[in-house]
Short mmCIF file of C-alpha atoms in Angstrom, two decimals:
data_model
loop_
_atom_site.label_atom_id
_atom_site.label_comp_id
_atom_site.label_asym_id
_atom_site.label_seq_id
_atom_site.Cartn_x
_atom_site.Cartn_y
_atom_site.Cartn_z
CA UNK A 1 25.88 -24.35 53.84
CA UNK A 2 24.86 -26.19 50.69
CA UNK A 3 22.23 -28.87 50.65
CA UNK A 4 21.63 -31.21 47.76
CA UNK A 5 18.88 -30.11 45.39
CA UNK A 6 16.85 -31.83 42.70
CA UNK A 7 19.61 -31.18 40.16
CA UNK A 8 20.87 -34.48 38.76
CA UNK A 9 24.03 -32.81 37.44
CA UNK A 10 27.00 -31.95 39.58
CA UNK A 11 27.95 -28.32 40.06
CA UNK A 12 30.56 -27.49 37.43
CA UNK A 13 33.56 -25.42 38.58
CA UNK A 14 35.79 -23.56 36.14
CA UNK A 15 38.82 -21.34 36.73
CA UNK A 16 39.85 -18.95 33.93
CA UNK A 17 43.08 -17.00 33.54
CA UNK A 18 41.28 -13.64 33.59
CA UNK A 19 37.80 -12.11 33.41
CA UNK A 20 37.78 -12.08 29.60
CA UNK A 21 38.56 -15.78 29.35
CA UNK A 22 35.95 -16.41 32.02
CA UNK A 23 33.36 -14.62 29.87
CA UNK A 24 34.52 -16.55 26.78
CA UNK A 25 34.04 -19.84 28.63
CA UNK A 26 30.51 -18.90 29.71
CA UNK A 27 29.57 -17.79 26.19
CA UNK A 28 30.92 -21.02 24.71
CA UNK A 29 28.90 -23.07 27.21
CA UNK A 30 25.77 -21.06 26.42
CA UNK A 31 26.23 -21.72 22.70
CA UNK A 32 26.50 -25.44 23.37
CA UNK A 33 23.48 -25.42 25.69
CA UNK A 34 21.21 -23.78 23.11
CA UNK A 35 22.50 -26.02 20.34
CA UNK A 36 24.03 -23.29 18.19
CA UNK A 37 22.16 -22.51 14.99
CA UNK A 38 19.95 -25.56 15.50
CA UNK A 39 17.90 -23.87 18.20
CA UNK A 40 17.43 -20.45 16.62
CA UNK A 41 14.17 -21.40 14.92
CA UNK A 42 12.51 -23.40 17.67
CA UNK A 43 11.82 -20.73 20.29
CA UNK A 44 12.98 -20.72 23.86
CA UNK A 45 11.73 -24.08 25.10
CA UNK A 46 13.77 -27.22 25.55
CA UNK A 47 14.26 -29.11 22.29
CA UNK A 48 16.35 -32.26 21.94
CA UNK A 49 17.75 -31.67 25.44
CA UNK A 50 18.87 -28.17 24.48
CA UNK A 51 17.85 -24.95 26.18
CA UNK A 52 16.65 -21.59 24.93
CA UNK A 53 18.48 -18.37 25.74
CA UNK A 54 15.86 -17.33 28.30
CA UNK A 55 16.41 -20.58 30.22
CA UNK A 56 19.89 -19.34 31.13
CA UNK A 57 20.97 -16.79 33.74
CA UNK A 58 24.43 -15.47 34.54
CA UNK A 59 24.60 -14.13 38.09
CA UNK A 60 27.26 -11.94 39.69
CA UNK A 61 27.82 -10.07 42.94
CA UNK A 62 29.09 -6.76 41.57
CA UNK A 63 28.27 -4.51 38.63
CA UNK A 64 31.95 -4.49 37.61
CA UNK A 65 31.81 -8.24 36.95
CA UNK A 66 28.51 -7.80 35.12
CA UNK A 67 29.85 -5.05 32.87
CA UNK A 68 32.62 -7.29 31.49
CA UNK A 69 30.10 -10.06 30.87
CA UNK A 70 27.68 -7.68 29.18
CA UNK A 71 30.35 -6.38 26.82
CA UNK A 72 31.46 -9.90 25.90
CA UNK A 73 27.92 -11.13 25.29
CA UNK A 74 27.16 -8.15 23.08
CA UNK A 75 30.24 -8.88 20.96
CA UNK A 76 29.23 -12.53 20.65
CA UNK A 77 25.81 -11.68 19.22
CA UNK A 78 23.97 -13.65 21.88
CA UNK A 79 20.84 -11.73 22.97
CA UNK A 80 20.99 -10.58 26.59
CA UNK A 81 18.92 -8.75 29.18
CA UNK A 82 20.81 -6.94 31.90
CA UNK A 83 19.14 -6.38 35.26
CA UNK A 84 20.04 -5.13 38.69
CA UNK A 85 18.06 -4.75 41.88
CA UNK A 86 17.35 -1.03 41.46
CA UNK A 87 14.91 0.10 38.79
CA UNK A 88 16.88 2.07 36.23
CA UNK A 89 14.01 4.55 35.94
CA UNK A 90 15.58 6.32 38.89
CA UNK A 91 18.66 7.04 36.76
CA UNK A 92 19.20 9.88 34.28
CA UNK A 93 18.16 9.97 31.50
CA UNK A 94 15.67 7.10 31.80
CA UNK A 95 13.53 8.85 34.41
CA UNK A 96 12.49 11.24 31.62
CA UNK A 97 10.29 8.45 30.21
CA UNK A 98 8.05 8.39 33.27
CA UNK A 99 8.35 12.13 33.92
CA UNK A 100 7.09 13.08 30.44
CA UNK A 101 4.17 10.64 30.67
CA UNK A 102 3.29 11.75 34.21
CA UNK A 103 3.27 15.39 33.18
CA UNK A 104 1.17 14.65 30.09
CA UNK A 105 -1.42 12.79 32.16
CA UNK A 106 -1.41 15.34 34.99
CA UNK A 107 -0.58 18.93 34.03
CA UNK A 108 -0.40 19.78 37.73
CA UNK A 109 2.46 17.38 38.49
CA UNK A 110 5.05 20.02 39.31
CA UNK A 111 7.81 17.52 40.11
CA UNK A 112 7.52 15.84 36.71
CA UNK A 113 7.24 19.25 35.04
CA UNK A 114 10.41 20.52 36.71
CA UNK A 115 12.29 17.35 35.74
CA UNK A 116 11.29 17.65 32.07
CA UNK A 117 12.21 21.34 31.92
CA UNK A 118 15.50 20.88 33.78
CA UNK A 119 16.73 17.50 32.54
CA UNK A 120 14.94 17.30 29.20
CA UNK A 121 15.00 20.84 27.85
CA UNK A 122 18.01 21.94 29.95
CA UNK A 123 16.30 25.15 31.04
CA UNK A 124 17.97 27.41 33.57
CA UNK A 125 16.09 28.61 36.64
CA UNK A 126 15.33 31.92 34.95
CA UNK A 127 14.20 30.23 31.72
CA UNK A 128 11.85 28.01 33.69
CA UNK A 129 10.33 31.00 35.46
CA UNK A 130 9.74 32.79 32.16
CA UNK A 131 8.19 29.67 30.61
CA UNK A 132 5.86 29.05 33.55
CA UNK A 133 4.75 32.68 33.61
CA UNK A 134 4.11 32.67 29.85
CA UNK A 135 1.88 29.60 29.63
CA UNK A 136 -1.20 28.48 31.51
CA UNK A 137 -0.87 25.14 33.29
CA UNK A 138 -2.89 23.15 30.77
CA UNK A 139 -1.12 24.75 27.78
CA UNK A 140 2.46 24.06 28.84
CA UNK A 141 2.82 20.52 27.51
CA UNK A 142 1.51 21.51 24.07
CA UNK A 143 3.79 24.56 24.03
CA UNK A 144 6.87 22.35 24.34
CA UNK A 145 5.77 19.26 22.44
CA UNK A 146 3.82 20.84 19.59
CA UNK A 147 0.45 19.51 20.63
CA UNK A 148 1.64 15.89 20.50
CA UNK A 149 -1.16 13.58 21.68
CA UNK A 150 0.56 10.79 23.58
CA UNK A 151 -2.71 8.92 24.09
CA UNK A 152 -3.09 8.56 20.33
CA UNK A 153 0.55 7.55 20.02
CA UNK A 154 0.09 4.74 22.52
CA UNK A 155 2.67 3.35 24.92
CA UNK A 156 5.22 2.03 22.41
CA UNK A 157 5.29 5.10 20.16
CA UNK A 158 5.32 7.41 23.19
CA UNK A 159 8.47 5.72 24.47
CA UNK A 160 10.03 6.01 21.00
CA UNK A 161 9.03 9.69 20.85
CA UNK A 162 10.66 10.44 24.21
CA UNK A 163 13.88 8.67 23.27
CA UNK A 164 14.06 10.51 19.94
CA UNK A 165 13.46 13.82 21.72
CA UNK A 166 15.77 13.45 24.70
CA UNK A 167 17.80 10.23 24.63
CA UNK A 168 19.52 9.60 21.26
CA UNK A 169 21.29 6.27 20.80
CA UNK A 170 24.72 7.89 20.55
CA UNK A 171 24.43 9.00 24.18
CA UNK A 172 23.87 5.43 25.43
CA UNK A 173 26.40 2.72 26.19
CA UNK A 174 25.68 -1.00 25.71
CA UNK A 175 23.81 -1.21 29.00
CA UNK A 176 21.77 1.87 28.12
CA UNK A 177 20.77 0.42 24.75
CA UNK A 178 19.63 -2.78 26.42
CA UNK A 179 17.58 -0.76 28.90
CA UNK A 180 16.01 1.12 26.00
CA UNK A 181 15.13 -2.16 24.30
CA UNK A 182 13.65 -3.44 27.56
CA UNK A 183 11.37 -0.40 27.76
CA UNK A 184 10.27 -0.85 24.15
CA UNK A 185 9.42 -4.50 24.77
CA UNK A 186 7.36 -3.59 27.82
CA UNK A 187 5.55 -0.79 26.02
CA UNK A 188 4.47 -3.17 23.24
CA UNK A 189 2.41 -5.10 25.79
CA UNK A 190 0.20 -2.08 26.54
CA UNK A 191 -0.84 -0.80 23.11
CA UNK A 192 -2.76 2.46 23.56
CA UNK A 193 -3.11 2.00 27.35
CA UNK A 194 -0.65 4.74 28.28
CA UNK A 195 -1.85 5.26 31.87
CA UNK A 196 -1.73 1.52 32.63
CA UNK A 197 1.78 1.39 31.17
CA UNK A 198 2.89 4.22 33.46
CA UNK A 199 1.34 2.53 36.50
CA UNK A 200 3.16 -0.68 35.68
CA UNK A 201 6.46 1.16 35.34
CA UNK A 202 6.01 2.86 38.69
CA UNK A 203 4.92 -0.29 40.50
CA UNK A 204 7.21 -2.83 38.91
CA UNK A 205 10.96 -3.35 39.21
CA UNK A 206 10.89 -4.30 35.56
CA UNK A 207 14.60 -5.06 35.42
CA UNK A 208 13.48 -8.26 37.15
CA UNK A 209 14.24 -10.98 34.61
CA UNK A 210 11.06 -12.84 35.51
CA UNK A 211 9.05 -10.29 33.49
CA UNK A 212 11.16 -10.42 30.37
CA UNK A 213 9.56 -12.87 27.99
CA UNK A 214 11.90 -12.34 25.05
CA UNK A 215 14.42 -15.08 24.31
CA UNK A 216 17.61 -13.73 25.82
CA UNK A 217 20.20 -14.74 28.40
CA UNK A 218 19.60 -12.97 31.72
CA UNK A 219 22.52 -11.12 33.31
CA UNK A 220 21.56 -10.42 36.91
CA UNK A 221 23.07 -9.37 40.19
CA UNK A 222 22.59 -11.75 43.11
CA UNK A 223 20.05 -9.31 44.56
CA UNK A 224 18.02 -9.12 41.35
CA UNK A 225 17.82 -12.91 41.09
CA UNK A 226 15.85 -13.31 44.32
CA UNK A 227 12.61 -15.18 43.76
CA UNK A 228 13.57 -16.31 40.25
CA UNK A 229 14.57 -19.74 38.96
CA UNK A 230 16.27 -20.79 35.74
CA UNK A 231 17.05 -24.21 34.28
CA UNK A 232 20.71 -23.19 33.86
CA UNK A 233 22.65 -20.78 36.06
CA UNK A 234 26.22 -19.51 35.86
CA UNK A 235 27.70 -17.77 38.90
CA UNK A 236 30.59 -15.61 37.70
CA UNK A 237 33.31 -13.86 39.66
CA UNK A 238 33.35 -16.39 42.51
CA UNK A 239 36.48 -14.90 44.07
CA UNK A 240 37.55 -13.55 47.41
CA UNK A 241 36.96 -9.80 47.44
CA UNK A 242 33.96 -10.13 45.13
CA UNK A 243 31.88 -12.79 46.83
CA UNK A 244 32.26 -12.11 49.64
CA UNK A 245 32.94 -8.42 49.15
CA UNK A 246 36.02 -7.14 50.91
CA UNK A 247 34.94 -4.04 52.82
CA UNK A 248 34.97 -3.06 56.49
CA UNK A 249 31.19 -2.76 56.65
CA UNK A 250 30.49 -6.14 55.03
CA UNK A 251 28.47 -8.70 56.99
CA UNK A 252 30.02 -12.04 56.07
CA UNK A 253 26.85 -13.97 56.94
CA UNK A 254 24.79 -11.72 54.68
CA UNK A 255 27.33 -12.31 51.90
CA UNK A 256 27.08 -16.05 52.48
CA UNK A 257 23.29 -15.87 52.36
CA UNK A 258 23.42 -13.94 49.06
CA UNK A 259 25.73 -16.54 47.56
CA UNK A 260 23.34 -19.27 48.68
CA UNK A 261 20.46 -17.38 47.04
CA UNK A 262 22.43 -17.40 43.79
CA UNK A 263 23.20 -21.13 44.10
CA UNK A 264 19.56 -22.04 44.56
CA UNK A 265 18.36 -20.20 41.44
CA UNK A 266 19.43 -23.21 39.33
CA UNK A 267 16.86 -25.90 38.55
CA UNK A 268 18.89 -28.24 36.31
CA UNK A 269 22.47 -27.13 35.87
CA UNK A 270 24.81 -24.89 37.83
CA UNK A 271 28.22 -23.55 36.81
CA UNK A 272 30.49 -21.53 39.10
CA UNK A 273 33.37 -19.64 37.50
CA UNK A 274 36.26 -17.55 38.77
CA UNK A 275 39.35 -15.82 37.36
CA UNK A 276 42.94 -16.05 38.56
CA UNK A 277 43.39 -12.37 37.86
CA UNK A 278 40.95 -9.55 37.28
CA UNK A 279 41.38 -5.87 36.46
CA UNK A 280 40.89 -3.72 39.55
CA UNK A 281 40.59 0.04 39.71
CA UNK A 282 44.05 0.60 38.26
CA UNK A 283 45.77 -2.68 37.48
CA UNK A 284 45.41 -6.44 37.25
CA UNK A 285 44.92 -8.08 40.63
CA UNK A 286 45.62 -11.70 41.58
CA UNK A 287 42.46 -13.44 42.76
CA UNK A 288 41.74 -16.60 44.73
CA UNK A 289 38.68 -18.84 44.69
CA UNK A 290 35.88 -17.74 47.01
CA UNK A 291 35.81 -19.49 50.36
CA UNK A 292 32.08 -19.98 49.83
CA UNK A 293 32.81 -22.29 46.91
CA UNK A 294 35.22 -24.27 49.06
CA UNK A 295 32.39 -24.85 51.54
CA UNK A 296 30.44 -26.83 48.93
CA UNK A 297 30.95 -30.59 49.51
CA UNK A 298 33.35 -32.05 46.94
CA UNK A 299 30.84 -34.82 46.22
CA UNK A 300 28.54 -32.21 44.66
CA UNK A 301 31.12 -30.59 42.38
CA UNK A 302 33.09 -31.40 39.26
CA UNK A 303 36.02 -29.31 38.03
CA UNK A 304 36.21 -28.49 34.32
CA UNK A 305 39.78 -28.45 33.09
CA UNK A 306 41.03 -25.20 31.60
CA UNK A 307 40.79 -25.16 27.82
CA UNK A 308 42.78 -23.02 25.43
CA UNK A 309 40.56 -20.41 23.81
CA UNK A 310 40.14 -20.83 20.07
CA UNK A 311 41.22 -17.80 18.05
CA UNK A 312 37.97 -17.88 16.06
CA UNK A 313 34.75 -19.24 17.54
CA UNK A 314 31.54 -19.82 15.64
CA UNK A 315 29.06 -17.15 16.63
CA UNK A 316 25.30 -17.33 16.52
CA UNK A 317 24.86 -14.05 14.65
#
């Protein structure tokens, strides 16, 4: 299954007691790889054999594994970008960003209009009918948004305006706040070019880490990592029931192929981690190492001995 690559380093294997200690191990390794405080002022390129945050990706098969990692990284202060294979613009409330812009640019876009009235302004069916009957097509946007000229605002300020209007920070979890930040970073690239920004959003699965230029560790599902490469890759949650998934409809060969995709994202260094126990839907569950990991020739791997977690670790921020 696994062929040797150009990596001069052996694949590092690490088994943690649980998912939280697994995350702590990965975070500690990331801190060492970027050189701690030393690397904060030198950008995201290699310096003195160290790496930048954006050189590092943490890959996982399921969103449940990714959520624990995301929470731990946020607590550590290490900058992260979270991505999955599906564009989050399809999800409420983020679709309001594109819907508002689409309606502004095309007053006749009835689908965008209905979404803004229903999901943004929370209008009932009767309220929508009254509103539509009371305002001509080209006057409706101004009636609701006070004549706000989104073209003059530009892409970045338009996104900020929409979030302030419909998506306050207190309604977002950690993942939602990261998605908001991702949108802001994208909007900055387009200045006043609002229509081009919208086209890019609609065409691009911008959760793809390859587009994110900011210096942050990439947290990605196996699916989202396709076509990308990183100098350093961690594969987390390498356990039976996670990779491969344990469901009746699972194709084991497809699961094996996905795992191989994750393995081959690494250019220089590859770490594979697993936990002896992990919280399931209701309680802690005992876990065993993925059979896919056992298929890797022993000559290509090196096991890292379990270390006791320090009560206080130096954090970057």
